[in-house]
PDB file of C-alpha atoms and ligand atoms in Angstrom:
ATOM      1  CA  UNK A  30       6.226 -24.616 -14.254  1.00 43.00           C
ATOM      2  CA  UNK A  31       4.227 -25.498 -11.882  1.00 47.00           C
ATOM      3  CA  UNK A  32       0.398 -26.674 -12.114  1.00 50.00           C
ATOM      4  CA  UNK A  33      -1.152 -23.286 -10.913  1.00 49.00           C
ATOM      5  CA  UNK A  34       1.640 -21.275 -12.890  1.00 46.00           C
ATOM      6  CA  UNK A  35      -0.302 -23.138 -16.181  1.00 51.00           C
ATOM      7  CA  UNK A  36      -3.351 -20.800 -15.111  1.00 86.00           C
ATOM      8  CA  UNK A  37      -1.493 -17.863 -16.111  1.00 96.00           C
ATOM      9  CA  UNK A  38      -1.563 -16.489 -19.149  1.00 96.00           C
ATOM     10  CA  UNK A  39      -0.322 -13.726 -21.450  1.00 97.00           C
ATOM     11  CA  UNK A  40      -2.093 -10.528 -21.624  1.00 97.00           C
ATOM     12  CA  UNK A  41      -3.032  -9.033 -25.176  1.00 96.00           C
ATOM     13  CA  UNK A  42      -3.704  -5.580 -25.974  1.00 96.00           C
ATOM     14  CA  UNK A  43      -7.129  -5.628 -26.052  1.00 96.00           C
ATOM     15  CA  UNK A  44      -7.251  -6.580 -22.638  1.00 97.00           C
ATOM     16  CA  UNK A  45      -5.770  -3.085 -21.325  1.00 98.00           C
ATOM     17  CA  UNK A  46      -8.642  -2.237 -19.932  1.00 98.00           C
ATOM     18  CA  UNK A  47      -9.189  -5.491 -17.789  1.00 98.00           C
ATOM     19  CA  UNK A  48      -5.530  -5.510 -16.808  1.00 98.00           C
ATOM     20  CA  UNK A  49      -6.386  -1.635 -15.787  1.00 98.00           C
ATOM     21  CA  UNK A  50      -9.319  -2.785 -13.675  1.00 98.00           C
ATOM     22  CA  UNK A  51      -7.686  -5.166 -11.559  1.00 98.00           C
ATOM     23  CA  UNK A  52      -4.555  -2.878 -10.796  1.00 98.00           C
ATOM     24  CA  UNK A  53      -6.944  -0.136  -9.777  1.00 98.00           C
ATOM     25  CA  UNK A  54      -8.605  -2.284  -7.472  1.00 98.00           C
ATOM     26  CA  UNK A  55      -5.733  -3.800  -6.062  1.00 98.00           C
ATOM     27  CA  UNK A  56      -3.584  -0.415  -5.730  1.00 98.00           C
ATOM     28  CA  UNK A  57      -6.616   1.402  -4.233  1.00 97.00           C
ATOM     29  CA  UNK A  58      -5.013   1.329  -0.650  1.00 96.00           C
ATOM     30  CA  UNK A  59      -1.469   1.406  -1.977  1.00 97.00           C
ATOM     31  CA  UNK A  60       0.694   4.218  -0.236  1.00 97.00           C
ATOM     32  CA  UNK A  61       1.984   5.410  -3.560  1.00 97.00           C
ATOM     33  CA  UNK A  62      -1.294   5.932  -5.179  1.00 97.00           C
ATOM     34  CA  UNK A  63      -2.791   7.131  -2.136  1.00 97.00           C
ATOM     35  CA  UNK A  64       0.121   9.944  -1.906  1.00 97.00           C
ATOM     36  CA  UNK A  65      -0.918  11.085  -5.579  1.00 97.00           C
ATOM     37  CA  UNK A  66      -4.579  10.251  -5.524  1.00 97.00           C
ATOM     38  CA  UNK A  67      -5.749  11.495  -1.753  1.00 97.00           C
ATOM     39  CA  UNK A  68      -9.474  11.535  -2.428  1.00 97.00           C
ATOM     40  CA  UNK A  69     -10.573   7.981  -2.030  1.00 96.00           C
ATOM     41  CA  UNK A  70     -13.796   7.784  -3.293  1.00 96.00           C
ATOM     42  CA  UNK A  71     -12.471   9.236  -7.056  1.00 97.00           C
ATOM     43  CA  UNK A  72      -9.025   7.144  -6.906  1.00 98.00           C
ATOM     44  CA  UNK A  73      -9.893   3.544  -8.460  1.00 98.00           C
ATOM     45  CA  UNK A  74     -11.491   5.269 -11.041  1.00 98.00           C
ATOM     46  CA  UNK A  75      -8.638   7.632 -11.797  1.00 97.00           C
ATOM     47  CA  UNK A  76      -5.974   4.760 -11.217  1.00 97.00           C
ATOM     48  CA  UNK A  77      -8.060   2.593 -14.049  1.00 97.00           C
ATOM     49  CA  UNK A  78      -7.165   5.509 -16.405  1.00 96.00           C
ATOM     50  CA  UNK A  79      -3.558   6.256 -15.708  1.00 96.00           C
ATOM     51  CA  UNK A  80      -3.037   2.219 -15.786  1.00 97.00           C
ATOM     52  CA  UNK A  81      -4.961   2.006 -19.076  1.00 97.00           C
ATOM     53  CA  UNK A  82      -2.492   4.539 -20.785  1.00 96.00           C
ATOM     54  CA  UNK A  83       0.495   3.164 -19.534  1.00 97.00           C
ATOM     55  CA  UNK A  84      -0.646  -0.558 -20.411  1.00 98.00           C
ATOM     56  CA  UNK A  85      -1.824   0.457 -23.647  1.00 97.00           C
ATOM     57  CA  UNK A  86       1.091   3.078 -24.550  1.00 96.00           C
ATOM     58  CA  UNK A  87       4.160   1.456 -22.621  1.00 97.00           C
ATOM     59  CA  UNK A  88       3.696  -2.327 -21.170  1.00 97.00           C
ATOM     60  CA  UNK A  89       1.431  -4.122 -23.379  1.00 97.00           C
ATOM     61  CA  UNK A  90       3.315  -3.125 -26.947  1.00 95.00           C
ATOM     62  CA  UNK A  91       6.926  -3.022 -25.614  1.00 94.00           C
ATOM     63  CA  UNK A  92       6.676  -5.292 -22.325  1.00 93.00           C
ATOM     64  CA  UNK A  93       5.255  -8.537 -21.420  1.00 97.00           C
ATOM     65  CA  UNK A  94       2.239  -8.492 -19.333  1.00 98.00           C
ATOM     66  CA  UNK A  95      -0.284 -11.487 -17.609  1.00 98.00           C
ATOM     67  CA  UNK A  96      -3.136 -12.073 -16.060  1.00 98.00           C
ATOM     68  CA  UNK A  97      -4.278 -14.730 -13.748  1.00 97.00           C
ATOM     69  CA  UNK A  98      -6.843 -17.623 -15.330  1.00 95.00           C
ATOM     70  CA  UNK A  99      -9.472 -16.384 -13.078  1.00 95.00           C
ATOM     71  CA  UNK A 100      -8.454 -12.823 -14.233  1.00 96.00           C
ATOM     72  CA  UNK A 101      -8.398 -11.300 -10.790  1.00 97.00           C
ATOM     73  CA  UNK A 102      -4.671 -10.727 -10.749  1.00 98.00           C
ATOM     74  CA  UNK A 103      -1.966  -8.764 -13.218  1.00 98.00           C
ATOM     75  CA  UNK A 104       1.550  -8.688 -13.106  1.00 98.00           C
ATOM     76  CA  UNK A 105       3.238  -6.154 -15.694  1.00 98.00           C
ATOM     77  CA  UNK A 106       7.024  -6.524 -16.598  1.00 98.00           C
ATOM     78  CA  UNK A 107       9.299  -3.845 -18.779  1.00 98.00           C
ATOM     79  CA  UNK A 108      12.076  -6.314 -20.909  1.00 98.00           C
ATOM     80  CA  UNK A 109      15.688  -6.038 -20.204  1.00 98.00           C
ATOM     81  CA  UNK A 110      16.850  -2.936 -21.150  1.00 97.00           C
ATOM     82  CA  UNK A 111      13.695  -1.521 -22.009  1.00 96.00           C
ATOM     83  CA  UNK A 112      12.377   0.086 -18.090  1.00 97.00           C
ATOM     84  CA  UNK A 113      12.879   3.406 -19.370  1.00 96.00           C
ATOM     85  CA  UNK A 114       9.733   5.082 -21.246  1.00 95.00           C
ATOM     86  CA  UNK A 115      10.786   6.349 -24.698  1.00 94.00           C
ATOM     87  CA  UNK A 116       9.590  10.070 -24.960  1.00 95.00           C
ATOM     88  CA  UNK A 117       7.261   9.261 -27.648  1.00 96.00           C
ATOM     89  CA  UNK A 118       5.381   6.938 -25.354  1.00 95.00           C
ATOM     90  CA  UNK A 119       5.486   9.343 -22.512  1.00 95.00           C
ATOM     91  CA  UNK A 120       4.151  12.154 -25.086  1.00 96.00           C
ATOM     92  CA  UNK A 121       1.761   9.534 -25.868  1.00 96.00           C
ATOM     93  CA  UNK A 122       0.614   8.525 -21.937  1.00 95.00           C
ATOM     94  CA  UNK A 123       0.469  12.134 -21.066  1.00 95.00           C
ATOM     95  CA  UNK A 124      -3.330  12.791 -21.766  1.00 95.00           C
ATOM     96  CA  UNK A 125      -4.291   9.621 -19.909  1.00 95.00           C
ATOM     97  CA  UNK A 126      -1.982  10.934 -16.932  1.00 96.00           C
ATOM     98  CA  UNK A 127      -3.582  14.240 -16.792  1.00 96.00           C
ATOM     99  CA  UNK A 128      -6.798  12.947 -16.565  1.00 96.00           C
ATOM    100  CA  UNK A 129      -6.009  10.258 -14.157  1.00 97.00           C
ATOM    101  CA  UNK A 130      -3.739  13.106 -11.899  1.00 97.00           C
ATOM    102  CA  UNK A 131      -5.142  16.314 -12.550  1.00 96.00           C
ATOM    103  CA  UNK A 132      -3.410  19.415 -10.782  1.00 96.00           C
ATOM    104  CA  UNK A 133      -1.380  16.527  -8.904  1.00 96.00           C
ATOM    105  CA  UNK A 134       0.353  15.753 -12.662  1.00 96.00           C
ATOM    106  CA  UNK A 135       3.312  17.535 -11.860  1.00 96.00           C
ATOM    107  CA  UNK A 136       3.519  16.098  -8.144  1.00 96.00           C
ATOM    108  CA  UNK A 137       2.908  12.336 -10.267  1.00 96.00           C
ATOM    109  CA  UNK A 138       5.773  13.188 -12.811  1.00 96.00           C
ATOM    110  CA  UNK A 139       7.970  14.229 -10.102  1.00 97.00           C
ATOM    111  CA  UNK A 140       7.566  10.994  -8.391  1.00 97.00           C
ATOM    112  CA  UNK A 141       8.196   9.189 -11.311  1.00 96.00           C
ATOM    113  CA  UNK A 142      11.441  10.759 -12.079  1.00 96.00           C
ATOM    114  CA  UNK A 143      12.719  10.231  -8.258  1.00 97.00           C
ATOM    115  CA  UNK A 144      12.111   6.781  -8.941  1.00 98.00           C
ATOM    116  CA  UNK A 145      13.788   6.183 -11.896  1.00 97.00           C
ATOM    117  CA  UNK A 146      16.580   8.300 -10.488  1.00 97.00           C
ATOM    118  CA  UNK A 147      17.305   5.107  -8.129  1.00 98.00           C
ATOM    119  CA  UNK A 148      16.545   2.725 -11.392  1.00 98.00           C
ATOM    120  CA  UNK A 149      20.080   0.721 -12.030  1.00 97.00           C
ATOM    121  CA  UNK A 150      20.546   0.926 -15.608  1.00 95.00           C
ATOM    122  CA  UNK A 151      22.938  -2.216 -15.456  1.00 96.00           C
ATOM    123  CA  UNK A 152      23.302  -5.171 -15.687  1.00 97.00           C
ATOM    124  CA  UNK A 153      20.150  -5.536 -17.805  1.00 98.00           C
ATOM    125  CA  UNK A 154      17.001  -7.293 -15.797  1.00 98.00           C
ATOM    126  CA  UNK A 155      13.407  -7.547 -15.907  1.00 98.00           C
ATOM    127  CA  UNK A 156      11.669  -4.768 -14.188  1.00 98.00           C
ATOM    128  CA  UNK A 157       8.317  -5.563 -12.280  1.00 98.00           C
ATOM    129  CA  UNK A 158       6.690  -2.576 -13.286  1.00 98.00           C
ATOM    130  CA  UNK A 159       2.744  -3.349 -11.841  1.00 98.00           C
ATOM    131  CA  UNK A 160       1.504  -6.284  -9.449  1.00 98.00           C
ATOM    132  CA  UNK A 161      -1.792  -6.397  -8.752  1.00 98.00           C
ATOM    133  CA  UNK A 162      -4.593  -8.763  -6.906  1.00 98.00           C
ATOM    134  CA  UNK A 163      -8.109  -7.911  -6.567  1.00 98.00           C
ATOM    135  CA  UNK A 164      -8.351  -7.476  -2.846  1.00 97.00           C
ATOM    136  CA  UNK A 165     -10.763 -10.603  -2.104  1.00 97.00           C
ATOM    137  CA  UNK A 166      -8.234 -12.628  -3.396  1.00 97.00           C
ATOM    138  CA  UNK A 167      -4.905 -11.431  -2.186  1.00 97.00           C
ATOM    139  CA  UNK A 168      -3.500 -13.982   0.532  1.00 96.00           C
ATOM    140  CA  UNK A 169      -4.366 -17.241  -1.847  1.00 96.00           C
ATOM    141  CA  UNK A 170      -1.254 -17.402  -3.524  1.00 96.00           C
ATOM    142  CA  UNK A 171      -1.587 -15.745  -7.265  1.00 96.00           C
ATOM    143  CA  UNK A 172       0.383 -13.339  -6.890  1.00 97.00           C
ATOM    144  CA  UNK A 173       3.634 -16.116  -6.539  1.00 97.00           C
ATOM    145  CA  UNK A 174       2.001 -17.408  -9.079  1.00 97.00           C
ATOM    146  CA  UNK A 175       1.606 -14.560 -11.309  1.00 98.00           C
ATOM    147  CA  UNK A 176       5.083 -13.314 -11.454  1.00 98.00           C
ATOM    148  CA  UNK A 177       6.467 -17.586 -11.711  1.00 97.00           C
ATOM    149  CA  UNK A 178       7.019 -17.166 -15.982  1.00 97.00           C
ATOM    150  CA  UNK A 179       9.247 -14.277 -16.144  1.00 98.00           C
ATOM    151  CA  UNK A 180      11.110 -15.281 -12.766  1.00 98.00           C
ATOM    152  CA  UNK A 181      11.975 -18.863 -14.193  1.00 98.00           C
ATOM    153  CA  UNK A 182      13.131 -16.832 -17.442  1.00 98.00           C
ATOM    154  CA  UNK A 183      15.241 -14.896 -14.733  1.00 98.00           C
ATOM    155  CA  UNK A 184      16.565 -18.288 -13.813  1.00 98.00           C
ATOM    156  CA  UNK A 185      17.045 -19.651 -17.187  1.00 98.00           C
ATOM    157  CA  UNK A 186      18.909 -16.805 -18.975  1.00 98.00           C
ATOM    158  CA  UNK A 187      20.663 -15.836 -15.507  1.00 98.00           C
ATOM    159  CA  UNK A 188      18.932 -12.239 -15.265  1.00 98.00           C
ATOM    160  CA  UNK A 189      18.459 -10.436 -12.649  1.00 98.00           C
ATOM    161  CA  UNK A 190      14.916  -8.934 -11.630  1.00 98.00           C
ATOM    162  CA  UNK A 191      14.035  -4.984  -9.941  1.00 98.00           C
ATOM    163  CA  UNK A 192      11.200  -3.537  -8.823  1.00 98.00           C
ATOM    164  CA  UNK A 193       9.886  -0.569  -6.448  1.00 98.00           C
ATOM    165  CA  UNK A 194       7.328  -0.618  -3.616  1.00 98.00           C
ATOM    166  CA  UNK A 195       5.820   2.047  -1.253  1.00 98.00           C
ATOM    167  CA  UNK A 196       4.424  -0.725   0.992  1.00 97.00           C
ATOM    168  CA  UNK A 197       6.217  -2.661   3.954  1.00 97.00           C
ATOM    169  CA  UNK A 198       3.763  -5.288   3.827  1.00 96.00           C
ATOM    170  CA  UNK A 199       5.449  -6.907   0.559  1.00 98.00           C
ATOM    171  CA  UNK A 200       8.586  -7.008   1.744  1.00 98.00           C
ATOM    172  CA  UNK A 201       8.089 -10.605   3.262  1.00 98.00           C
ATOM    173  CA  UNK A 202       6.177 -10.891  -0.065  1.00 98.00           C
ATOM    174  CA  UNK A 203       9.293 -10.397  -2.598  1.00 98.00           C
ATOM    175  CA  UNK A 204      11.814 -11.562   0.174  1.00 98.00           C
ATOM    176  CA  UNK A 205      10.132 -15.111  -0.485  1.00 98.00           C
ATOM    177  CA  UNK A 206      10.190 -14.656  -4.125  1.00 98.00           C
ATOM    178  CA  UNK A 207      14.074 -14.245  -4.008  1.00 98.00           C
ATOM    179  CA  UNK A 208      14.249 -10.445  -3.631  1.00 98.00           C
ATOM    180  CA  UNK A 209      16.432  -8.177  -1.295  1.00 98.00           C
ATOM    181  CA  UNK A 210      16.080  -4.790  -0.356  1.00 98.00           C
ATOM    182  CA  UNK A 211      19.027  -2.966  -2.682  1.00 98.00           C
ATOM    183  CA  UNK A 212      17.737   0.607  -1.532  1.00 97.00           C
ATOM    184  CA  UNK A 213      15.463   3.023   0.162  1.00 98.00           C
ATOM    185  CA  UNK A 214      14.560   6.780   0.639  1.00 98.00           C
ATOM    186  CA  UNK A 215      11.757   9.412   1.292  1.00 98.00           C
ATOM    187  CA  UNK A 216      10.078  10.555  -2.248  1.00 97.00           C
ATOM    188  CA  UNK A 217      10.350  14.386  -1.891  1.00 94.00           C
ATOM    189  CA  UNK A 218       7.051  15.133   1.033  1.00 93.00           C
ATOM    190  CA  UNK A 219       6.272  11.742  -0.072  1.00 96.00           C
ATOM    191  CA  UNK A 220       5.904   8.040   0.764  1.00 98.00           C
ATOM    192  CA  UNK A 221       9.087   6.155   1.818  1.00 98.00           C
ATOM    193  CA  UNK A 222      10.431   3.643  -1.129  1.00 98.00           C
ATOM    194  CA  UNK A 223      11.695   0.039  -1.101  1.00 98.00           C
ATOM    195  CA  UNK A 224      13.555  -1.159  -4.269  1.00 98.00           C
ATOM    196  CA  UNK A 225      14.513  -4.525  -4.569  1.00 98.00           C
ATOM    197  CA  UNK A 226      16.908  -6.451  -6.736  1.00 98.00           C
ATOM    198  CA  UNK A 227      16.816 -10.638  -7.051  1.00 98.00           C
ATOM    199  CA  UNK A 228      19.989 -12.124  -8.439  1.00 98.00           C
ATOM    200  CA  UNK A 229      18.985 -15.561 -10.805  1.00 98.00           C
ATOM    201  CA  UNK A 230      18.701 -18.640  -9.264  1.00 93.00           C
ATOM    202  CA  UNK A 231      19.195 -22.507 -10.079  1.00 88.00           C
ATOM    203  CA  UNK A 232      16.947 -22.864 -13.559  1.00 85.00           C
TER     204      UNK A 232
HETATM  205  C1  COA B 487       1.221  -7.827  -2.987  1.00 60.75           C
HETATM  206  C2  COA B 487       0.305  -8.794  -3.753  1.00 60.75           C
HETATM  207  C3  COA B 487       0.586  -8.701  -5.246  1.00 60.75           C
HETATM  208  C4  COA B 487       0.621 -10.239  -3.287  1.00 60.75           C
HETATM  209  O1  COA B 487      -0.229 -11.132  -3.991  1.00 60.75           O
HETATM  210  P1  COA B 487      -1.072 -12.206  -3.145  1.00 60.75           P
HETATM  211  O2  COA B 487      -1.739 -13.126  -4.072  1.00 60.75           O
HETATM  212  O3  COA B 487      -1.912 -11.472  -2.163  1.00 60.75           O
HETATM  213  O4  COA B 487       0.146 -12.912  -2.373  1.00 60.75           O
HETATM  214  P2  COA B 487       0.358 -14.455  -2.040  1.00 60.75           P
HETATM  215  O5  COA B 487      -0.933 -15.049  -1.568  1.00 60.75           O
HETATM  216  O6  COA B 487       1.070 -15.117  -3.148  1.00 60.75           O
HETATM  217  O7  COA B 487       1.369 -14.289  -0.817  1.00 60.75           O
HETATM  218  C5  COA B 487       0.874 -13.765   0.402  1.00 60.75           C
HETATM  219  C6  COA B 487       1.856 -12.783   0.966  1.00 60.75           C
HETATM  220  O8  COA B 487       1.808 -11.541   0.265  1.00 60.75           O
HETATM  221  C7  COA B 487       2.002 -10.474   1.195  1.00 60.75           C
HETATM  222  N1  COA B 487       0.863  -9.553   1.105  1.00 60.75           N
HETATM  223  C8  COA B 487       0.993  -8.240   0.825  1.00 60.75           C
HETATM  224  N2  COA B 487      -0.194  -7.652   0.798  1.00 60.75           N
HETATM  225  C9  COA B 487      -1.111  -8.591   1.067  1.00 60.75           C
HETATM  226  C10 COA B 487      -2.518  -8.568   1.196  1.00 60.75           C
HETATM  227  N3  COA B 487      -3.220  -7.426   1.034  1.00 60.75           N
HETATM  228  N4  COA B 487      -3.173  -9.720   1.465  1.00 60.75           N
HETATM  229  C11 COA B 487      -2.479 -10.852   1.635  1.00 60.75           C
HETATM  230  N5  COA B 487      -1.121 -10.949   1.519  1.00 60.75           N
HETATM  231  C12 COA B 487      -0.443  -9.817   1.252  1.00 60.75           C
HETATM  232  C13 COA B 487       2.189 -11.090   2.558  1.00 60.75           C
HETATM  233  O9  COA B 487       3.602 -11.228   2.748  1.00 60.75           O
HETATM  234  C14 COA B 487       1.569 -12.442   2.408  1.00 60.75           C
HETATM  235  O10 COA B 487       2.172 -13.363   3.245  1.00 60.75           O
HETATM  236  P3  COA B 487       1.561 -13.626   4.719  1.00 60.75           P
HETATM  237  O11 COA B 487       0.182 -14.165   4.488  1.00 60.75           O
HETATM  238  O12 COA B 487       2.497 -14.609   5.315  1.00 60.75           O
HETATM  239  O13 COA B 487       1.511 -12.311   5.405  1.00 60.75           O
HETATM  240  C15 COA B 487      -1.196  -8.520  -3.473  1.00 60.75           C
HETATM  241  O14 COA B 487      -1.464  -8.722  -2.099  1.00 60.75           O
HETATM  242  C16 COA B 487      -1.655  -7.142  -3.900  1.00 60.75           C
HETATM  243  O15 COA B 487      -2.125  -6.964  -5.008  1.00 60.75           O
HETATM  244  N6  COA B 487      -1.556  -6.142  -3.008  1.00 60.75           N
HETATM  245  C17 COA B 487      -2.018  -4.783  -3.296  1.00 60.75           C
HETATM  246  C18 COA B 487      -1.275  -4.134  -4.447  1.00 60.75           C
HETATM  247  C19 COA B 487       0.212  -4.113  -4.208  1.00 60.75           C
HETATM  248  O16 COA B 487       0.687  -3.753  -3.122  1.00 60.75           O
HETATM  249  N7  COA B 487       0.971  -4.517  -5.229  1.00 60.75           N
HETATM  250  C20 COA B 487       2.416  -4.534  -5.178  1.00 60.75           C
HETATM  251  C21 COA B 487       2.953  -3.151  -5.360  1.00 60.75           C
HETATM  252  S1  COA B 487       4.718  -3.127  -5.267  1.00 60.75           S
END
């Protein structure tokens, strides 16, 4: 590890609704969210909710989640093997994600399911479910950071890592992280979709 990776740290549960603050903020401008969440003004509010259910039902019992030592960044990974939300948990999210989506609930669940359509189910690999970085300080370098503890266990078990984005910006972002495009498509009168695979590299 490097020095800066020391800063990060492992996020508990009863930090769901920090880690749920700083992904709202960072995905307030995110094509995704701004797809199911048009009204601006409401959306980082709304996105703190749906975050906090899935953190608290899904990604901080089953998954492995951080947060930068400053706590102005998150980075929120499902295991290997484990991307797929059990229907008990999604039972369980589905309050939070009606509040947080309203009428656009079946429009969010329909995205969701597109996506996961695309989701590889083998070989088994980390999924980067959630990255986030409070705007003012994107550009600094914690988000490398953030993601450096599960990608050097990528390199030291020799597992591959996936993730999705609706936003052509990262691309250069995950290309330097090791990542190549492995697909993309049009969600149904949607955003257009990036996923990305990285193969392991030298531990
Ligand atoms: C994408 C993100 C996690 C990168 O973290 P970061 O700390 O800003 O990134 P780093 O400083 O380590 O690396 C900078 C690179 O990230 C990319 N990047 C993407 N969005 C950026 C932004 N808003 N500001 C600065 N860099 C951004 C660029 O490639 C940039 O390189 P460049 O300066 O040569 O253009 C962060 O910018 C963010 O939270 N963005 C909004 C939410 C989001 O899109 N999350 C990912 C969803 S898939």
């Amino acid at each position: 590890m490097t020095d800066a990776t020391h800063q990060v740290r492992r996020a508990v549960p009863a930090q769901a609704a920090h880690l749920a603050d700083v992904l709202a903020a960072a995905f307030a401008e995110d094509p995704f969210n701004a797809w199911l969440l048009p009204d601006r003004r409401s959306r980082v509010a709304r996105l703190q909710r749906g975050f906090k259910a899935m953190l608290s039902e899904m990604y901080l019992p089953h998954g492995e989640c951080y947060l930068s030592g400053a706590g102005d960044a998150a980075a929120v990974w499902a295991k290997p093997g484990a991307w797929h939300v059990p229907g008990k948990v999604q039972l369980r999210m589905l309050p939070g994600l009606a509040r947080t989506f309203g009428h656009r609930l079946p429009r969010a669940l329909n995205g969701f399911e597109q996506l996961d359509k695309h989701h590889p189910e083998i070989p088994p690999h980390w999924f980067l479910a959630l990255i986030g970085v409070r705007p003012e300080s994107q550009g600094k370098g914690i988000g490398t950071d953030i993601v450096a503890p599960i990608l050097e266990t990528c390199d030291a078990t020799g597992t591959p890592a996936y993730l999705e984005t609706s936003n052509a910006r990262n691309l250069a972002f995950y290309h330097r992280l090791g990542f190549v495009i492995r697909d993309q498509f049009e969600l149904t009168r949607g955003p257009h979709i990036w996923t990305m695979w990285r193969e392991p590299g030298e531990p």
